[in-house]
Coordinates of C-alpha atoms in Angstrom, one line a residue:
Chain W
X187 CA 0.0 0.0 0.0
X188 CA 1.1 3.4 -0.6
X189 CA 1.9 5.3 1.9
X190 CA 1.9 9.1 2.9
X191 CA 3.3 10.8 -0.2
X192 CA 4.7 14.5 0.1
X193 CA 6.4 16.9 -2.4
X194 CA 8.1 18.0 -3.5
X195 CA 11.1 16.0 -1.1
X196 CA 13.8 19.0 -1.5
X197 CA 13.2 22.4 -2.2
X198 CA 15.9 25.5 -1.9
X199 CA 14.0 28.9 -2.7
X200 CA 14.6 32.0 -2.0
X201 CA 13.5 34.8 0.8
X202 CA 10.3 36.2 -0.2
X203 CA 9.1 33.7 -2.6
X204 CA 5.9 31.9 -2.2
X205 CA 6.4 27.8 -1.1
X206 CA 3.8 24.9 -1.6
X207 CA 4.0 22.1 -0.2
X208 CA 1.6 18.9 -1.0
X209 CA 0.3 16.3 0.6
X210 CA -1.2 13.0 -0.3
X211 CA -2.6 10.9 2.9
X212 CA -2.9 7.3 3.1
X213 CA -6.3 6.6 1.3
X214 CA -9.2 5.9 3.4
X215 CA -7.3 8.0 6.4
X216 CA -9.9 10.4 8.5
X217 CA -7.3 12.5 10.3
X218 CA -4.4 14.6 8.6
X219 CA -1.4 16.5 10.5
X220 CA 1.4 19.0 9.0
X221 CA 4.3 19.5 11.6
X222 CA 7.7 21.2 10.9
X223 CA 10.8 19.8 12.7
X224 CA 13.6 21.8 13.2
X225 CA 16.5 21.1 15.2
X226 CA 15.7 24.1 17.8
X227 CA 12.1 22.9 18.5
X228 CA 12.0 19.3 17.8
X229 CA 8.9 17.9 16.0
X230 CA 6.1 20.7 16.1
X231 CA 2.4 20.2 15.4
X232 CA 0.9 23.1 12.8
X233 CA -2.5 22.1 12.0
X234 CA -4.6 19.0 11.7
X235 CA -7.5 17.6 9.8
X236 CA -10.5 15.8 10.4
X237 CA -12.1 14.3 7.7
X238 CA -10.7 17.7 5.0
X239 CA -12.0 20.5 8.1
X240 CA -9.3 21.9 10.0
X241 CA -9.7 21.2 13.5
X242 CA -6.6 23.0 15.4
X243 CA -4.6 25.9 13.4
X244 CA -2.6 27.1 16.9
X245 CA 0.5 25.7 15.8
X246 CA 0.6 27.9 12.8
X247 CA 3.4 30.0 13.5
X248 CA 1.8 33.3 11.7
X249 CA -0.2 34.3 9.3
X250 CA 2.3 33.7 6.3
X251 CA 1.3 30.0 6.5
X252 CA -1.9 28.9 5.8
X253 CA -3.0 25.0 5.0
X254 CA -6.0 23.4 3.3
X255 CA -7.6 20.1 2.6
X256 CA -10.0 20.5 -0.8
X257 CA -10.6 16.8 -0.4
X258 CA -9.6 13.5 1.5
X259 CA -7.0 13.0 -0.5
X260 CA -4.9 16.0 -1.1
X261 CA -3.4 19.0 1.0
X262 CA -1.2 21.5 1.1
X263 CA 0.7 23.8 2.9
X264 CA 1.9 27.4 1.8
X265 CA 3.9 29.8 3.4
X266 CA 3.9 33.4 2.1
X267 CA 6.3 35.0 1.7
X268 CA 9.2 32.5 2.9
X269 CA 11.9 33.3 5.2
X270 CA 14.9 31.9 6.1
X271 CA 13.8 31.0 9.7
X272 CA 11.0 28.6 7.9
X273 CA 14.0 26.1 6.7
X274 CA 12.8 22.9 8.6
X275 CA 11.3 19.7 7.4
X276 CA 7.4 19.8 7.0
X277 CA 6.3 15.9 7.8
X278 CA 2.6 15.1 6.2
X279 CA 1.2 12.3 8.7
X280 CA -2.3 10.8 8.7
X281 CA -4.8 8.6 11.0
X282 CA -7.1 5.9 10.2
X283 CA -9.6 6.4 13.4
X284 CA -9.9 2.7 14.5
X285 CA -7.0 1.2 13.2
X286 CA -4.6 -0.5 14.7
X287 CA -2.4 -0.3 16.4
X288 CA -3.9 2.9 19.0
X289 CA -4.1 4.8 15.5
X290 CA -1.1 4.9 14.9
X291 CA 0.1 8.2 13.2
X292 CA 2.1 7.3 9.3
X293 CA 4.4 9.8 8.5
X294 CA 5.4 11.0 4.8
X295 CA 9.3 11.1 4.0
X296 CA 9.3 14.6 4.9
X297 CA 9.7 17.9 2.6
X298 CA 12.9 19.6 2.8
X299 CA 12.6 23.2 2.3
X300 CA 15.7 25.7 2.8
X301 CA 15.3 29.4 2.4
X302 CA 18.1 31.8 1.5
Chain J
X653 CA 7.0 24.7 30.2
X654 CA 6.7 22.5 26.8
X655 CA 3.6 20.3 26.5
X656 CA 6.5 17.1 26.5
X657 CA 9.6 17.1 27.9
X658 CA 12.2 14.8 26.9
X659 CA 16.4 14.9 27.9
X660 CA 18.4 15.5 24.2
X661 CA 20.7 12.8 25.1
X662 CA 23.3 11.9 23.5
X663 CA 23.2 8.7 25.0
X664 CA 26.3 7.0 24.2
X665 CA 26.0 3.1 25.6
X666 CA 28.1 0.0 24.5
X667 CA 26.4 -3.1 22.9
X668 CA 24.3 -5.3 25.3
X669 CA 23.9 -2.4 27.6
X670 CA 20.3 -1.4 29.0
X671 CA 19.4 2.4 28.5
X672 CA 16.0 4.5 29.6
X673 CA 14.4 6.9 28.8
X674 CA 11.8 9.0 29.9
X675 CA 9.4 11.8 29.3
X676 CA 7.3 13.8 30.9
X677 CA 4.4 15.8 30.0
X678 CA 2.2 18.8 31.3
X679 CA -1.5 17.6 29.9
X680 CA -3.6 15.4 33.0
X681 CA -6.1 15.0 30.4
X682 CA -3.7 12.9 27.9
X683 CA -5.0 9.8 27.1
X684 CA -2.4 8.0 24.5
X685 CA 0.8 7.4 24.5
X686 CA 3.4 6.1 22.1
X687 CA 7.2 6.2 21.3
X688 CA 8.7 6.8 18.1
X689 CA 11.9 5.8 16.2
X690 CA 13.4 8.6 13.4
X691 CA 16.5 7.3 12.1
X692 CA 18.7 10.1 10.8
X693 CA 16.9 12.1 7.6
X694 CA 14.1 10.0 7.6
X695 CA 10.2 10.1 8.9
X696 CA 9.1 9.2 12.1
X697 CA 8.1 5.7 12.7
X698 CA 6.1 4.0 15.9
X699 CA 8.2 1.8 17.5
X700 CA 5.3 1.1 20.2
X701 CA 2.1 2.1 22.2
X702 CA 2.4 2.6 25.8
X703 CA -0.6 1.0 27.7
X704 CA -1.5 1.9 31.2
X705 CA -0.4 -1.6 33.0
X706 CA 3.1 -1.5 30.9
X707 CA 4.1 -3.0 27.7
X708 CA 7.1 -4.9 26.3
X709 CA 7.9 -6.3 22.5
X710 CA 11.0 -8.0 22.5
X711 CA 14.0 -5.2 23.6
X712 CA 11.8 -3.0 24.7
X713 CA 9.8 -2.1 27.3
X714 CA 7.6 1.1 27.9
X715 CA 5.6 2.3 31.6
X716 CA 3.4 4.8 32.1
X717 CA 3.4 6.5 35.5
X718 CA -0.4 8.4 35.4
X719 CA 0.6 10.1 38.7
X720 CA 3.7 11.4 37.6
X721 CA 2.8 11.5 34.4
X722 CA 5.5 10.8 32.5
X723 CA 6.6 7.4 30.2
X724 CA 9.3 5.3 30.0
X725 CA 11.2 3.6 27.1
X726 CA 13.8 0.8 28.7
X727 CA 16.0 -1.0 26.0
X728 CA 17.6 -4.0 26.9
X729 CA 20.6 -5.7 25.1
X730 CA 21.1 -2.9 23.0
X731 CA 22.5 -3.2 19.7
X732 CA 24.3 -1.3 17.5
X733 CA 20.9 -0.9 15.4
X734 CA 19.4 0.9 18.0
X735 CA 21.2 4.2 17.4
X736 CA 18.6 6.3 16.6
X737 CA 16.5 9.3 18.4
X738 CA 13.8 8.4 20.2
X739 CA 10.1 10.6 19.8
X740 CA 7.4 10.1 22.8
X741 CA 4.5 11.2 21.3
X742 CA 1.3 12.0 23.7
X743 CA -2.5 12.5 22.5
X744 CA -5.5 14.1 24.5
X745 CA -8.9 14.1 23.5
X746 CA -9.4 14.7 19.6
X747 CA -6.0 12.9 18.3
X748 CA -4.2 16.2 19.0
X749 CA -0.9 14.5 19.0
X750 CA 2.2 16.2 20.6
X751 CA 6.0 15.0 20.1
X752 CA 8.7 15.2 22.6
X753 CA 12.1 17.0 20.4
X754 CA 13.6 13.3 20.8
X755 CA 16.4 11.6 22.9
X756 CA 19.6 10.6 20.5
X757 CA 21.1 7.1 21.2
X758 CA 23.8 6.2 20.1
X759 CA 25.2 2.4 20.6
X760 CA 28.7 1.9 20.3
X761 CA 30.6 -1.4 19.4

């Protein structure tokens, strides 16, 4: 089965620019998280999903990020504009509610993103 | 305070030792527990849920001290596999899930 898939898995850009990042969650998966981990704060929750409606934004650092989940299979994550303090890796994770075991939380590979 | 605290580490333990770790967190109301494995550059992976009478699978053993409330990961007959940091992870109501920043281990030969 195919797990969480993210993109794109490296990105350098530049300060100011405008940054997507995508999300595909496990298929079938009710819940949806995006958290940024950075060496300084560890593993950091931004926002999560339930069933494509956001139910907690108060880890969203400011208002130059914003995330959304048009449907259950696809979301994404932009920060406008970019600065170099937003270099961390942005991990995709989803939940199946009932699975097994304790629904478990299945990471994506991660996205990458420096800004210079 | 952070919602879950865990020591940085390093730990640096020869093969076959036994090394702990713990964690505590802040939230009375937490409900599920877990610890992680992230290997270096990669994604987070469970390594096991921590149930409230204590857990083991294999190596490993996890508590969780309610009162206290913090968990415990104990590995036994470590190996040089091991070396990797170690995420608790703790959820209250509504799968709000919270990670510890991760204990390093490393497991020399």
């Amino acid at each position: 089965d195919a797990g969480v898939i993210q993109s794109p898995r490296h990105e350098v850009t530049e300060m100011g620019q405008e940054v997507t990042l995508r999300c595909k969650p496990i298929s079938g998966h009710d819940y949806l998280f995006w958290y940024r981990q950075t060496m300084m704060r560890g593993l950091e929750l931004l926002i999560y999903f339930n069933n494509n409606v956001p139910i907690d934004d108060s880890g969203m650092p400011e208002d130059r990020f914003s995330a959304k989940m048009p449907n259950a299979s696809f979301s994404t994550l932009k920060i406008q504009p970019s600065e170099p303090r937003d270099s961390a890796v942005y991990f995709c994770a989803s939940i199946l509610l009932g699975g097994r075991p304790g629904n478990t939380i299945y990471f994506g590979e991660g996205s990458w993103l420096t800004v210079v | 305070r952070k919602e879950v605290e865990q020591d940085p580490g390093p730990f640096n333990v020869p093969e076959g030792a036994t090394v702990a770790f713990n964690c505590t967190y802040s939230n009375s109301a937490s409900q599920s527990f877990f610890w992680y494995r992230q290997d270096c550059r990669k994604e987070p992976k469970l390594l096991m849920s921590v149930y409230s009478s204590g857990n083991e699978d294999g190596r490993f053993t996890a508590q969780l001290n309610r009162a206290s409330q913090y968990i415990s990961l104990l590995i036994r007959d470590s190996k040089l596999s091991d070396s990797a940091t170690y995420l608790c992870a703790v959820r209250a109501g509504g799968f709000k899930t919270i990670f510890g920043a991760g204990t390093r281990l490393f497991v020399k030969a």
